[in-house]
Structure formats: structure tokens, C-alpha cells
CSV table of C-alpha atoms and ligand atoms in Angstrom, one decimal:
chain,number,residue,atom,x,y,z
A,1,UNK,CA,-40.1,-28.4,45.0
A,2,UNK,CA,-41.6,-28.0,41.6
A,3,UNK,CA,-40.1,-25.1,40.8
A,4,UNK,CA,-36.2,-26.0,41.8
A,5,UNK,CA,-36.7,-29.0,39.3
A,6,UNK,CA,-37.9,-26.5,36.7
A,7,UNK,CA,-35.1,-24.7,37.9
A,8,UNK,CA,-32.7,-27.3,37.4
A,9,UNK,CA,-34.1,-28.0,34.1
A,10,UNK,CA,-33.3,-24.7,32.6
A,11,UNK,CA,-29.9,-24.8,34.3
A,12,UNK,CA,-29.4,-27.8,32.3
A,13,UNK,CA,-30.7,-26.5,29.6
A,14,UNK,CA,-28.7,-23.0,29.2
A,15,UNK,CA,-25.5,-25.3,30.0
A,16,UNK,CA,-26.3,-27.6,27.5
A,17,UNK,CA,-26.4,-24.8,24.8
A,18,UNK,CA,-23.4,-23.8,24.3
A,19,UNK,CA,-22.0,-27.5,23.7
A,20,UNK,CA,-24.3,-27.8,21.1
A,21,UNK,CA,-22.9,-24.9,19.0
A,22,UNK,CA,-19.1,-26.3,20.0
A,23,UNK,CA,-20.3,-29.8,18.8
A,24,UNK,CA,-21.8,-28.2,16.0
A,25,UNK,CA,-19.0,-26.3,15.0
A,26,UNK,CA,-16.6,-29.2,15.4
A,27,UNK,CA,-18.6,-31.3,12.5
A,28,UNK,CA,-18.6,-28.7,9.9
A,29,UNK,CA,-14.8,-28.3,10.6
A,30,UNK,CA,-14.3,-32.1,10.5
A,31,UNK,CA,-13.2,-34.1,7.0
A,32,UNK,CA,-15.7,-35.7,5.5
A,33,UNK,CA,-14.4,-38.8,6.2
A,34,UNK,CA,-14.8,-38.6,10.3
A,35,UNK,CA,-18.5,-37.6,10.0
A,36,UNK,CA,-20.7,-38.7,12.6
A,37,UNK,CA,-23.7,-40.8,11.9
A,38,UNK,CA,-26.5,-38.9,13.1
A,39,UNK,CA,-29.5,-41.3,12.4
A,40,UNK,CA,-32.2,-38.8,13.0
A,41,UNK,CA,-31.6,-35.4,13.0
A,42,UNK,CA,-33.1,-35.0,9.3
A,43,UNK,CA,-36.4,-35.1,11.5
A,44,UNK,CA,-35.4,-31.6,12.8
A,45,UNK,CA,-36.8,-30.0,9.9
A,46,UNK,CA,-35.6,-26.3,10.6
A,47,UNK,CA,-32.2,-27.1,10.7
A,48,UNK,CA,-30.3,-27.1,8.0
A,49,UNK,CA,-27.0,-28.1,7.4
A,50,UNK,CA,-23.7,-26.6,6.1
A,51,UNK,CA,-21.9,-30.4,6.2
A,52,UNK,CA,-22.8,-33.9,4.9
A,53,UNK,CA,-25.1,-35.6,7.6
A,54,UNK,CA,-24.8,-39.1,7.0
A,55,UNK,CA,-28.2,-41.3,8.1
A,56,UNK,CA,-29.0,-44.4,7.6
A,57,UNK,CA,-29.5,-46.2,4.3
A,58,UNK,CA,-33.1,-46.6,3.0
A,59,UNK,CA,-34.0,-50.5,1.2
A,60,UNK,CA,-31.8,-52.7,3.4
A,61,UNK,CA,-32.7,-56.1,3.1
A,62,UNK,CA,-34.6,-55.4,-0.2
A,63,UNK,CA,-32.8,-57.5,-3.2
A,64,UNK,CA,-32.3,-55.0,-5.8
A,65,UNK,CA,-32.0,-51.9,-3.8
A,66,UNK,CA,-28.0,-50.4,-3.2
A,67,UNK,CA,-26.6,-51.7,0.0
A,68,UNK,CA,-24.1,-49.3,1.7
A,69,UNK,CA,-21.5,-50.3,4.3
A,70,UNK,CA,-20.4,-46.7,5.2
A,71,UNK,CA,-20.1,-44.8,2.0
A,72,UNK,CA,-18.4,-48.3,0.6
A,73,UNK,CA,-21.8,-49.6,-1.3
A,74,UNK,CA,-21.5,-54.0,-1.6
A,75,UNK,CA,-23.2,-53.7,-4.6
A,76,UNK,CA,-22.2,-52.5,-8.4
A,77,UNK,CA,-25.1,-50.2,-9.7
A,78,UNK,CA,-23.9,-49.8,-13.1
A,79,UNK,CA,-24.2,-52.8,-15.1
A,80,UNK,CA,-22.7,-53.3,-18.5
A,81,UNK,CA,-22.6,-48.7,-18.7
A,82,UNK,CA,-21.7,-47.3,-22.1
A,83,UNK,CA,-18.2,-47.0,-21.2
A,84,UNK,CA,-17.8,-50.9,-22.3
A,85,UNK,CA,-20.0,-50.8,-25.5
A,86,UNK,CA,-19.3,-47.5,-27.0
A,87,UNK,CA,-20.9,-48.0,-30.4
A,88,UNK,CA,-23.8,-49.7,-29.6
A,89,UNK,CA,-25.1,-46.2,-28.2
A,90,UNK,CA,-28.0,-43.5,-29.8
A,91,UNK,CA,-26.5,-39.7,-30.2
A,92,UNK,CA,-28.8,-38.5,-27.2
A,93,UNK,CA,-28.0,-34.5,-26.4
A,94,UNK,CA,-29.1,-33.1,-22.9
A,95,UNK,CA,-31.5,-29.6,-23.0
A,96,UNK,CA,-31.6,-27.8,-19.7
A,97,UNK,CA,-32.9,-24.4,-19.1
A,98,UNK,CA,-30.9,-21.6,-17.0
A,99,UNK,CA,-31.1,-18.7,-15.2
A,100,UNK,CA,-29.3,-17.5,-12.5
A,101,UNK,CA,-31.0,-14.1,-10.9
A,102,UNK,CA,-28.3,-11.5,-11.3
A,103,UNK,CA,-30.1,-9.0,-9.6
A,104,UNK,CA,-29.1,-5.8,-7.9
A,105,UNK,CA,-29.9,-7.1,-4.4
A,106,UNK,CA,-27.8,-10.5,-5.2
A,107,UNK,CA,-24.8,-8.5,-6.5
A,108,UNK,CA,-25.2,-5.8,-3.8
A,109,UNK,CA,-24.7,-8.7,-1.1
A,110,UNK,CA,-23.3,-11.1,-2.8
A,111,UNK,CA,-19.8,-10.3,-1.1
A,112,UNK,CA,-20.8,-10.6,2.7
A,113,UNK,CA,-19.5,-13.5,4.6
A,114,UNK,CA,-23.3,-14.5,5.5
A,115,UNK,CA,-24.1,-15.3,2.0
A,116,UNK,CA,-21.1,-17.4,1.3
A,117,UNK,CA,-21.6,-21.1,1.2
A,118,UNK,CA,-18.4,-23.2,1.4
A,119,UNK,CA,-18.1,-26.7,-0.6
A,120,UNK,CA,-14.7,-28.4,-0.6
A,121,UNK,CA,-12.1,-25.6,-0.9
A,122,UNK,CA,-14.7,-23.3,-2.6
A,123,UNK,CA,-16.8,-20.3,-1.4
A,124,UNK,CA,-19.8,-19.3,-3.5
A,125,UNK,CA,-22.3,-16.5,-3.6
A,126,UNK,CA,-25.7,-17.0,-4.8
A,127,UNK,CA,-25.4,-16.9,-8.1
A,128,UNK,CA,-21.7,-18.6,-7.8
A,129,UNK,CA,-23.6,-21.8,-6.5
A,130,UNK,CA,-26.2,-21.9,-9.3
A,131,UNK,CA,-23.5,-22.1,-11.5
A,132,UNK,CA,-21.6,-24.6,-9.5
A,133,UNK,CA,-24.6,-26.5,-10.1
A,134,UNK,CA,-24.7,-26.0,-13.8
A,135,UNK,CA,-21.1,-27.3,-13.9
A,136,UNK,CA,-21.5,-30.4,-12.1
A,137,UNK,CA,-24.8,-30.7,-14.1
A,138,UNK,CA,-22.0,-31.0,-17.1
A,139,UNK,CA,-19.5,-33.1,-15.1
A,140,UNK,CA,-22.0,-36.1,-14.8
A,141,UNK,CA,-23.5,-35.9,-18.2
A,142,UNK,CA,-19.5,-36.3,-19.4
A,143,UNK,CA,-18.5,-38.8,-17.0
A,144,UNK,CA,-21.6,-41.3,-17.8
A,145,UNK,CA,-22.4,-40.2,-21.7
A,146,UNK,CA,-19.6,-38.8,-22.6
A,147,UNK,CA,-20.3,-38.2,-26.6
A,148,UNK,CA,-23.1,-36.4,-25.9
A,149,UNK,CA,-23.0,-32.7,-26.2
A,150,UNK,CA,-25.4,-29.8,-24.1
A,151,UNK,CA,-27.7,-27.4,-24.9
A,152,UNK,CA,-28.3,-24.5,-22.0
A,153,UNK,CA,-31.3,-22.5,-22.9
A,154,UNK,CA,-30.7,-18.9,-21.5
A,155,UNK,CA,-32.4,-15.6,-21.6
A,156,UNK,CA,-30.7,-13.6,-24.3
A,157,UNK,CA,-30.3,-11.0,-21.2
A,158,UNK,CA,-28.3,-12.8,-18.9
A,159,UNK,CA,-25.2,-13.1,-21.0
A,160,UNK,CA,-24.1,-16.4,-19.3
A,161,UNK,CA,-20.4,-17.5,-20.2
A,162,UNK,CA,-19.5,-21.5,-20.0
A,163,UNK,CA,-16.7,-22.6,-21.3
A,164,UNK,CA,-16.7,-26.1,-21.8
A,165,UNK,CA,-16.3,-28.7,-24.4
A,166,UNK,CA,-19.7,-30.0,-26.2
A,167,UNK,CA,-21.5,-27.5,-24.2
A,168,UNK,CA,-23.6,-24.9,-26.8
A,169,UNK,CA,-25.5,-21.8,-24.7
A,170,UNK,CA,-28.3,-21.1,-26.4
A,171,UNK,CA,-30.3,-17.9,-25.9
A,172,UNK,CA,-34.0,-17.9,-26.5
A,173,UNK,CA,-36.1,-15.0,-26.0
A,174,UNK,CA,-39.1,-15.0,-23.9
A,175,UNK,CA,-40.0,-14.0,-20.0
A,176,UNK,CA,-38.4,-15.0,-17.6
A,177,UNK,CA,-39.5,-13.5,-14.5
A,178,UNK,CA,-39.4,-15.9,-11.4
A,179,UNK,CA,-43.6,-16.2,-11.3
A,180,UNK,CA,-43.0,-17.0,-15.6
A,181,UNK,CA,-40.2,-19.3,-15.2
A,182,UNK,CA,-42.1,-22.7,-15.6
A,183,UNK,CA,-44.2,-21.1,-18.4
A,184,UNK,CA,-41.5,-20.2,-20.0
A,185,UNK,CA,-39.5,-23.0,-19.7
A,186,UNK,CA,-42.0,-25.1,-21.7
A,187,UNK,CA,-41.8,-22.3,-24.4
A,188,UNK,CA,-38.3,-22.6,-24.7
A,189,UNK,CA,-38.2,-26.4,-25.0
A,190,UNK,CA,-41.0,-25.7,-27.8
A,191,UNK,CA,-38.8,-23.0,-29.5
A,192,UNK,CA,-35.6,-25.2,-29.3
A,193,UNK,CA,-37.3,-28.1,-30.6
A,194,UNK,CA,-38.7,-25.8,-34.2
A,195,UNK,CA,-35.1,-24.7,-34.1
A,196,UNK,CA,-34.0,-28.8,-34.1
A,197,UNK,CA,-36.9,-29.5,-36.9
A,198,UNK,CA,-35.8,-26.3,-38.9
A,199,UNK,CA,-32.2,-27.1,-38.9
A,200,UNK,CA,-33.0,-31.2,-39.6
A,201,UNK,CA,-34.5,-30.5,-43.0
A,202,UNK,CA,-32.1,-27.8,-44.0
A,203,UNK,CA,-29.3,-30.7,-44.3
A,204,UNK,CA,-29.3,-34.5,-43.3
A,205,UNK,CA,-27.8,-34.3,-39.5
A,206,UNK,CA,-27.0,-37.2,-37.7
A,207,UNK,CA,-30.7,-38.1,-35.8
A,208,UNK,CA,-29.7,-36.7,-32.2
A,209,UNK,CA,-32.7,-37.8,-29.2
A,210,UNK,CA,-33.2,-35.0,-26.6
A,211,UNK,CA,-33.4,-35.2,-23.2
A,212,UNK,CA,-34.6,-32.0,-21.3
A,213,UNK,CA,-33.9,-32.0,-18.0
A,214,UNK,CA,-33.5,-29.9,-14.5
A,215,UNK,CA,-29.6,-28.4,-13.8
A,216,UNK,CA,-30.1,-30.3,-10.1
A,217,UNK,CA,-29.7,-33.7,-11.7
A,218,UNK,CA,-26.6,-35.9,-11.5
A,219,UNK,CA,-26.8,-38.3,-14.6
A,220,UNK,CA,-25.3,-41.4,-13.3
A,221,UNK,CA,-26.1,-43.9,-15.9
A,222,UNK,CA,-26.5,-44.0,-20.0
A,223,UNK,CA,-29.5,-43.4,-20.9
A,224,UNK,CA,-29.6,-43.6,-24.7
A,225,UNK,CA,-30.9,-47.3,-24.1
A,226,UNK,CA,-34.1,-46.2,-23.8
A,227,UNK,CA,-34.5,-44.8,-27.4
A,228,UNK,CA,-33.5,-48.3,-28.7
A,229,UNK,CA,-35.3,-50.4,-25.6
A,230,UNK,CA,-38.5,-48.9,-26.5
A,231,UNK,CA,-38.6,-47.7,-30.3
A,232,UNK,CA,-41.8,-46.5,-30.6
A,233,UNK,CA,-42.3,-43.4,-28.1
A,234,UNK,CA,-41.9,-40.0,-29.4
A,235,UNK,CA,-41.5,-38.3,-26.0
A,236,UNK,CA,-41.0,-39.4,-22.6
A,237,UNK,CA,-42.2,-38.6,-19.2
A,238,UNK,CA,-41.5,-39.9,-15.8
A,239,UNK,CA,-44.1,-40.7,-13.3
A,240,UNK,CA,-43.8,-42.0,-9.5
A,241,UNK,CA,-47.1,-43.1,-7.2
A,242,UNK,CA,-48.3,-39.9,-6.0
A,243,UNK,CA,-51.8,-39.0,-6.9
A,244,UNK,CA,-51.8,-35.4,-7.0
A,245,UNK,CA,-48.2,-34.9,-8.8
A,246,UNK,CA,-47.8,-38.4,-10.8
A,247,UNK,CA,-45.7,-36.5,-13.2
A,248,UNK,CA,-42.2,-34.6,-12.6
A,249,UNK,CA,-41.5,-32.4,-14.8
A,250,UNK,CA,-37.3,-32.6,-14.7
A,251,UNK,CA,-37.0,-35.4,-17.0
A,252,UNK,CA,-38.3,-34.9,-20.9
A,253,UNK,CA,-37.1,-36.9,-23.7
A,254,UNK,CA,-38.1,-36.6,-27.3
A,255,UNK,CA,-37.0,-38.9,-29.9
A,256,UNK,CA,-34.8,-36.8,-32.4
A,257,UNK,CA,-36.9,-38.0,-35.7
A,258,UNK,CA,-38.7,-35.0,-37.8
A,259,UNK,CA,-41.7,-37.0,-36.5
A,260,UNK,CA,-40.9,-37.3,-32.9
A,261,UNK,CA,-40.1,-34.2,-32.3
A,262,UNK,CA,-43.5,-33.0,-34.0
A,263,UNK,CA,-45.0,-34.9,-32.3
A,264,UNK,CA,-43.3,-33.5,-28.8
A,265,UNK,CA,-43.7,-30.3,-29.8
A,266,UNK,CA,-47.8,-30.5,-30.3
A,267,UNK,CA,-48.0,-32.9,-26.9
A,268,UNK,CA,-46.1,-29.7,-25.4
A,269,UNK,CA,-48.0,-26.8,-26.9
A,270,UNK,CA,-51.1,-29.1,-24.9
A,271,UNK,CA,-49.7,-28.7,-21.8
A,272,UNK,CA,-48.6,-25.0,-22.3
A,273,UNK,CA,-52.4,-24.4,-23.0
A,274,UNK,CA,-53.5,-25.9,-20.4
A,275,UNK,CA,-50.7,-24.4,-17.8
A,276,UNK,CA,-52.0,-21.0,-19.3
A,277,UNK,CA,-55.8,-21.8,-19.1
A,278,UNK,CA,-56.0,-23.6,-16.2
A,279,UNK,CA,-52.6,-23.1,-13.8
A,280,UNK,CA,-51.5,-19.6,-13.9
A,281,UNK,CA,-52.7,-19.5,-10.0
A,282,UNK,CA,-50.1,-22.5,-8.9
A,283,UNK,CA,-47.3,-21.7,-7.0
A,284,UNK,CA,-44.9,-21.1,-9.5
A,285,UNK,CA,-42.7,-24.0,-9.5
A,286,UNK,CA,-45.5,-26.5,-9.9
A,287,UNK,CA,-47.8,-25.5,-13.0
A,288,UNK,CA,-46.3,-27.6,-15.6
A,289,UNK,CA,-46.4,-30.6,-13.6
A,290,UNK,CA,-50.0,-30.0,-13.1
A,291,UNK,CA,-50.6,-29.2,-16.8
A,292,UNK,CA,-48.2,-32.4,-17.9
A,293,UNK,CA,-50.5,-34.6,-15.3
A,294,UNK,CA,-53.9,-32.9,-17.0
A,295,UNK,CA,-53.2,-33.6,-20.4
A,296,UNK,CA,-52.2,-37.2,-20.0
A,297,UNK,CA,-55.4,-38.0,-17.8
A,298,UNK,CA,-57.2,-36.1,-20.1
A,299,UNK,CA,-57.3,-39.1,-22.4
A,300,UNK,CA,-59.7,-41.2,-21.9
A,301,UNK,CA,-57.8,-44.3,-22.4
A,302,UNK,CA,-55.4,-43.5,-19.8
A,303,UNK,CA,-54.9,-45.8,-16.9
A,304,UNK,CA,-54.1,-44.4,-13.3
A,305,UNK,CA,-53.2,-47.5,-12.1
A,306,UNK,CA,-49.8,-48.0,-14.0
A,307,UNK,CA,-48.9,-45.3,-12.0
A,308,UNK,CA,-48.8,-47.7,-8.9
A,309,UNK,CA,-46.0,-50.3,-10.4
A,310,UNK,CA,-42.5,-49.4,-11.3
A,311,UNK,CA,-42.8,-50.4,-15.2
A,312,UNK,CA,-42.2,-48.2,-17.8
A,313,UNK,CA,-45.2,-48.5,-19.9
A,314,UNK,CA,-46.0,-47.0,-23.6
A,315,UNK,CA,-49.4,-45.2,-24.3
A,316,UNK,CA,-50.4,-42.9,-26.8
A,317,UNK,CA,-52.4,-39.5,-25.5
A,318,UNK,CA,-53.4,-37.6,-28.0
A,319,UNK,CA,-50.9,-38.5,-31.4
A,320,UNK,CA,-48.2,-38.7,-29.7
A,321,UNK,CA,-46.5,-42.2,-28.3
A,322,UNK,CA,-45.7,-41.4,-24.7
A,323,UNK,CA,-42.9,-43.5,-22.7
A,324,UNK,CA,-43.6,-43.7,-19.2
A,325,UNK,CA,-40.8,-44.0,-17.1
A,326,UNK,CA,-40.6,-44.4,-13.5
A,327,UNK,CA,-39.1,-42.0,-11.3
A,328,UNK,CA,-37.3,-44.7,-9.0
A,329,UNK,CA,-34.4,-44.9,-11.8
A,330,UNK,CA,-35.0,-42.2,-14.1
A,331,UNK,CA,-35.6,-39.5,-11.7
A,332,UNK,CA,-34.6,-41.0,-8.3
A,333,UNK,CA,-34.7,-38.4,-5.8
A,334,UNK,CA,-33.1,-38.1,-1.8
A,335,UNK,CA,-36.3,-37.4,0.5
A,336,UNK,CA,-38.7,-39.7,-1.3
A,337,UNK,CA,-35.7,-42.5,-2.6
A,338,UNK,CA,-35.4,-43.1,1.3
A,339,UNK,CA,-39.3,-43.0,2.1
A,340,UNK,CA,-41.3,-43.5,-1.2
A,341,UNK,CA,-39.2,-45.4,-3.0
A,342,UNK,CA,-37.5,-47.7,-0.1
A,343,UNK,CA,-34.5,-47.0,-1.0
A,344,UNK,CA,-32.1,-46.8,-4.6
A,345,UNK,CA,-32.8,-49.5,-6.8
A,346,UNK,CA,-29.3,-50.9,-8.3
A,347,UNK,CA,-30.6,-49.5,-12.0
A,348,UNK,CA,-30.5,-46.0,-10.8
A,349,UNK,CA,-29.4,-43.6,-13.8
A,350,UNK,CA,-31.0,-40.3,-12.4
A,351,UNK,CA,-30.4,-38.8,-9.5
A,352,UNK,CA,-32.2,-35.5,-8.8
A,353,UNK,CA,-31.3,-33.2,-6.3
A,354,UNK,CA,-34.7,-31.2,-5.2
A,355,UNK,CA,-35.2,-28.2,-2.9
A,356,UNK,CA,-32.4,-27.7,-0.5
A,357,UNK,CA,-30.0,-30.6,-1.7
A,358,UNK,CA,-28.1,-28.5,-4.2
A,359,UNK,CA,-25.1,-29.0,-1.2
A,360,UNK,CA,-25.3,-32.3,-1.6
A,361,UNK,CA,-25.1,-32.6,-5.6
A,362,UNK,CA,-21.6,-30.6,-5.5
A,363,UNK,CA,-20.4,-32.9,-2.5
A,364,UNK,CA,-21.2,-35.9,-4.5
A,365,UNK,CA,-19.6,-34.3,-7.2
A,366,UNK,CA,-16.6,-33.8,-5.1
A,367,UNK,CA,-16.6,-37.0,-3.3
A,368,UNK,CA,-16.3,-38.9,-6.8
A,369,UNK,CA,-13.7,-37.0,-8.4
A,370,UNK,CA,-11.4,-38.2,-5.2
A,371,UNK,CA,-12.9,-41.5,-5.3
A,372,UNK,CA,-13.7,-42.3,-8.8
A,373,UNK,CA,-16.6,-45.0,-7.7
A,374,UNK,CA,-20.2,-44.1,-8.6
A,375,UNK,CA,-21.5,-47.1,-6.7
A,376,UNK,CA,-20.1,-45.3,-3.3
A,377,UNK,CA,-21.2,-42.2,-4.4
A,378,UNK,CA,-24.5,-43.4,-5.0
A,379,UNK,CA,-23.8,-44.8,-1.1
A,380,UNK,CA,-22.9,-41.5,0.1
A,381,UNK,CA,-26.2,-39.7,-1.6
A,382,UNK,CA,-28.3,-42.5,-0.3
A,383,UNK,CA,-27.5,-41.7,3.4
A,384,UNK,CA,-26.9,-38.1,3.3
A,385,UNK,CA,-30.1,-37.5,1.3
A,386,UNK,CA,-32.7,-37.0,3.8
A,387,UNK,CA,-31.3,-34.4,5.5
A,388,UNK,CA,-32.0,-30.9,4.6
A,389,UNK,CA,-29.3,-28.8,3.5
A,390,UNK,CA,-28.0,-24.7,3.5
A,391,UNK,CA,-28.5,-24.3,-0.6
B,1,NAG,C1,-26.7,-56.4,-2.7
B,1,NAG,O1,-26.0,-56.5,-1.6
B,1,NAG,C2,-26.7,-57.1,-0.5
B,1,NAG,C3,-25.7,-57.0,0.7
B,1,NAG,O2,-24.5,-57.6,0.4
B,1,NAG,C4,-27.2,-58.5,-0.8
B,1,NAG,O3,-27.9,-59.0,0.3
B,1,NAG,C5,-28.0,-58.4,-2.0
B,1,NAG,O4,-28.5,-59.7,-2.4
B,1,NAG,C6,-27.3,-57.7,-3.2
B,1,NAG,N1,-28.2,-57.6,-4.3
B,1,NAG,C7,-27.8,-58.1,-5.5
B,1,NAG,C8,-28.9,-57.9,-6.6
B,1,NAG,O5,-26.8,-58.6,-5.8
């Protein structure tokens, strides 16, 4: 008797199968508009996705958190944007560094239908998708702050081509193997910066603030309030209540005075010392944030417990005036804005699209172009954010 229910079971089971991949199949065929709701299959951790998943949407009930009726959100996030006040704006200029892997293996395989990834009406290869990334990177920063320009920091090597208005590629030497990338990342923020200083006492430039940031953000919001909000800081971190990684390392801004950006460069050559001396065994994406997180509790001043509320807060570590920010607007992210964070809060002006969202950034992407609201987009990356995506 036991065994003919097992039996049955695997009957079942084997039957069941192939629906699955039909159902399956069906979804990532269907418009984005007739996508299914499926509450909780972001807890299936292994599979990941070639389609939006839509779930439900973190911080309902909560005030001033984003309420989503479908992807239509019933409340405006952006209040009083740049768009209506254009003067009242500082130059900020966005710093991000790239690389896409152009290696033999990449190039060699880059053509087979396995490797493609479709968004929209576009196929990409690896390296096509990085740089899909890098563009919408762009398209955000010119949609929400529109007169400021981009820096891309490249290796010299790489020979990246972008052509696009305000957009400057700048190569910096250095190394940039994969293990180095962090390392050198913080070296070429350093060398951009002296570059900024040189250049600034050579002849009287407009003051321009810097913002260094990952390509996997979508800049939402302005953001050049903060360098009039708070006018003492020289640099700028954001922080979010985790105890062992307070500090992500994505979001950088250093105030575009000869003095702020000393000041940024000798808070920075701290942490590059310390990454070297203490966190050259960390897996290599997470060294600097370990070195940033150092240096600040380092000083003895320093209070953990700020870390806890979401206020931005100045303290000075070391000489340097150090804005912190929280992540929950400034560098809002899917998994932990639906757990962490309970949701988006309606100032949101970050949003960053870590690990295997990078789907999801070029599908917002798309989804405003055709609907020109960021308030649904925002919607749209709210629900579809826990779920774990093919790139
Ligand atoms: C946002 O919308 C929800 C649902 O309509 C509402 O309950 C909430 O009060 C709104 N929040 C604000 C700050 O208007």
C-alpha cells in the first residue's frame, strides 16, 4: 500500500514536470504587462529568472513608504525634483569606474545562443550587458540631473568607446585584475580626484561636487541638495543598520572645493591603507567596505549607534567632515528595501541594483521610457526586486 502511494506520487510528479517548463515558457513569452503575480517564488533561491516576477510590495500600511497598486504607485516620490527649480541646483558630476572583461573566453563564446540574455527587443552577450548597464547608468543620471556631466574611469587597455553627450571616458592606469578591482578602484578615485585639484588651480573652474558611484545604480532623484543641505561635509558615505558591513561602498561624494577634495583624497588614501594592510584576504568585492567601515570606527569619537536610525548625521574622522547618509534613500537597494528597509521610503533618490538584478535595472529602464512615470517605476522595482534574476 505504501509503495503504490509512493508510486502515485512520482507519477504525479513526472506528470507534473513537464507543465512546469510549458508554464514557465509561457511567462517569459508573455508581455510584461500580463505578468503573473507570483508572491513567493523569490524564496526559491536557485532559480533565477529570465522575466520580471512581480511580488508583493514591501512597507504597506507604513506612512511614508511607496504604495503600489499594480505597477500604478498612489503615491508621488519625487517632490519638488530639479526639473522645477533649475537654478537653484550645485554642478554635481557623477565618477563611476568601468570594466567590462573582454577576455578570450567571453569573445570566444560570446556568440552562442546560451550566453545571450534578451531584454526588450535586445539580445546581449556578456560584455554587451555590462555595457547595457553602463548606458542606462547614463540614461538616469540625464533624466533626473540632467546638467550634470560623467566621468567613466577605465583601464587605459580596454579601449572602451561611449558616445554620449556630457559623458568624458577617462583612462587611468593601474591593475585591474578581477582579485585588484576594489583596490584599484579606490586608486583611481584618488588619481581622479589629484587630476580635479591639479586642474582647479591651473584656472578658476566652475566648483563641480563629485559623486562616485557603482554602474548598477539608477539615480532617480537630484541629489545636488545634499551639498547645500548640509554645507560642511567634505565627503560623504552611506551607511544602513548592519553591523558587520555598516558602510556600502557604491555611493561616494566629495565636495568639489580645493579643500574638500583634500580632504577626500587623504580620508581615502586611509582606507586604501588599511584595505592593503589589513583586507587583501576578503573576497574581492568586499574589502573596501571593510576598510571604509575600519577607518571610521577607528575614531574614537565615533558612535555606532547612529547607525541604527535613518538620519544623516555629520562627524568628523580623522580631518575630514564626513556626511553620513542612509542607505534607505541614498542607496536603496531590492533584497534588503523589501526586508531591511520595510519597503521604499517616498524620498528615494538611489536605487541600486546588487548581485543578480542587473535584468531588472534595464527593465526599469525600459519600462519608463514607455511610461515616462518614475513613481510606477519605482512601483515596478519595488515588487520585482526580491526575486533573483539571469544577469
Ligand atoms: C501613500 O499612499 C497610501 C495609500 O494610498 C496612503 O495610505 C499613505 O498615507 C500615502 N502616504 C503619504 C505620505 O501620502
Amino acid at each position: 500500500m505504501q509503495w503504490r502511494t509512493m508510486c502515485v506520487g512520482w507519477k504525479r510528479l513526472i506528470l507534473f514536470l513537464p507543465a512546469v517548463i510549458i508554464v514557465h515558457h509561457m511567462l517569459s513569452v508573455s508581455e510584461f504587462q500580463k505578468q503573473t503575480d507570483l508572491g513567493d517564488l523569490h524564496n526559491e533561491r536557485r532559480v533565477k529568472f529570465d522575466h520580471l516576477v512581480l511580488g508583493p510590495a514591501a512597507g504597506e500600511g507604513l506612512p511614508d513608504r511607496l504604495h503600489c497598486q499594480g505597477t500604478k504607485a498612489l503615491n508621488k516620490t519625487r517632490v519638488g525634483s530639479l526639473t522645477n527649480n533649475p537654478s537653484s541646483g550645485e554642478h554635481v558630476a557623477f565618477v563611476s569606474m568601468f570594466t567590462a572583461y573582454n577576455s578570450a573566453a567571453d569573445g570566444l563564446f560570446s556568440g552562442r545562443p546560451s550566453d545571450l540574455v534578451t531584454v526588450g527587443k535586445t539580445s546581449y552577450n556578456k560584455v554587451e550587458r555590462s555595457i547595457a548597464v553602463l548606458n542606462v547608468f547614463i540614461n538616469f543620471i540625464q533624466v533626473s540631473m540632467p546638467r550634470s556631466n560623467i566621468f567613466i574611469l577605465t583601464d587605459p587597455a580596454s579601449e572602451l568607446r561611449l558616445h554620449r553627450d556630457m559623458v568624458t571616458i577617462q583612462p587611468i592606469q593601474g591593475e585591474y585584475s578581477r582579485d585588484k578591482l576594489m583596490l584599484q578602484r579606490i586608486r583611481s578615485y584618488i588619481g581622479f580626484l589629484e587630476i580635479r585639484l591639479e586642474k582647479m588651480t591651473q584656472r578658476r573652474e566652475q566648483v563641480s561636487h563629485f559623486i562616485f558611484t557603482d554602474s548598477d545604480m539608477a539615480v532617480v532623484n537630484d541629489l545636488g541638495h545634499i551639498f547645500t543641505d548640509y554645507p560642511t561635509f567634505d565627503l560623504a558615505l552611506t551607511f544602513r543598520n548592519n553591523h558587520d558591513q555598516p558602510l556600502n561602498s557604491g555611493f561616494i561624494a566629495v565636495r568639489g572645493t580645493a579643500e574638500g577634495i583634500r580632504r577626500g583624497v587623504a580620508f581615502l588614501r586611509e582606507v586604501l591603507e588599511v584595505y592593503s594592510s589589513k583586507y587583501m584576504k576578503a573576497s574581492r568585492m568586499l574589502g573596501d567596505q571593510l576598510a571604509l567601515s575600519w577607518v571610521v570606527r577607528s575614531d574614537p569619537k565615533f558612535n555606532e549607534r547612529r547607525f541604527s536610525k535613518r538620519e544623516a548625521f555629520v562627524v568628523k574622522i580623522g580631518d575630514a567632515s564626513v556626511l553620513f547618509l542612509p542607505c534607505s534613500s541614498y542607496n536603496w537597494t531590492p533584497p534588503e528595501g523589501a526586508g531591511q528597509f520595510h519597503g521604499m521610503p517616498l524620498d528615494v533618490k538611489v536605487v541600486h541594483f546588487k548581485g543578480s538584478r542587473k535584468r531588472l535595472m534595464l527593465e526599469a529602464w525600459n519600462f519608463w521610457s514607455s511610461h515616462s512615470d518614475m513613481s510606477d517605476m519605482l512601483c515596478l522595482i519595488l515588487r520585482s526586486g526580491r526575486t533573483k534574476y539571469d544577469f
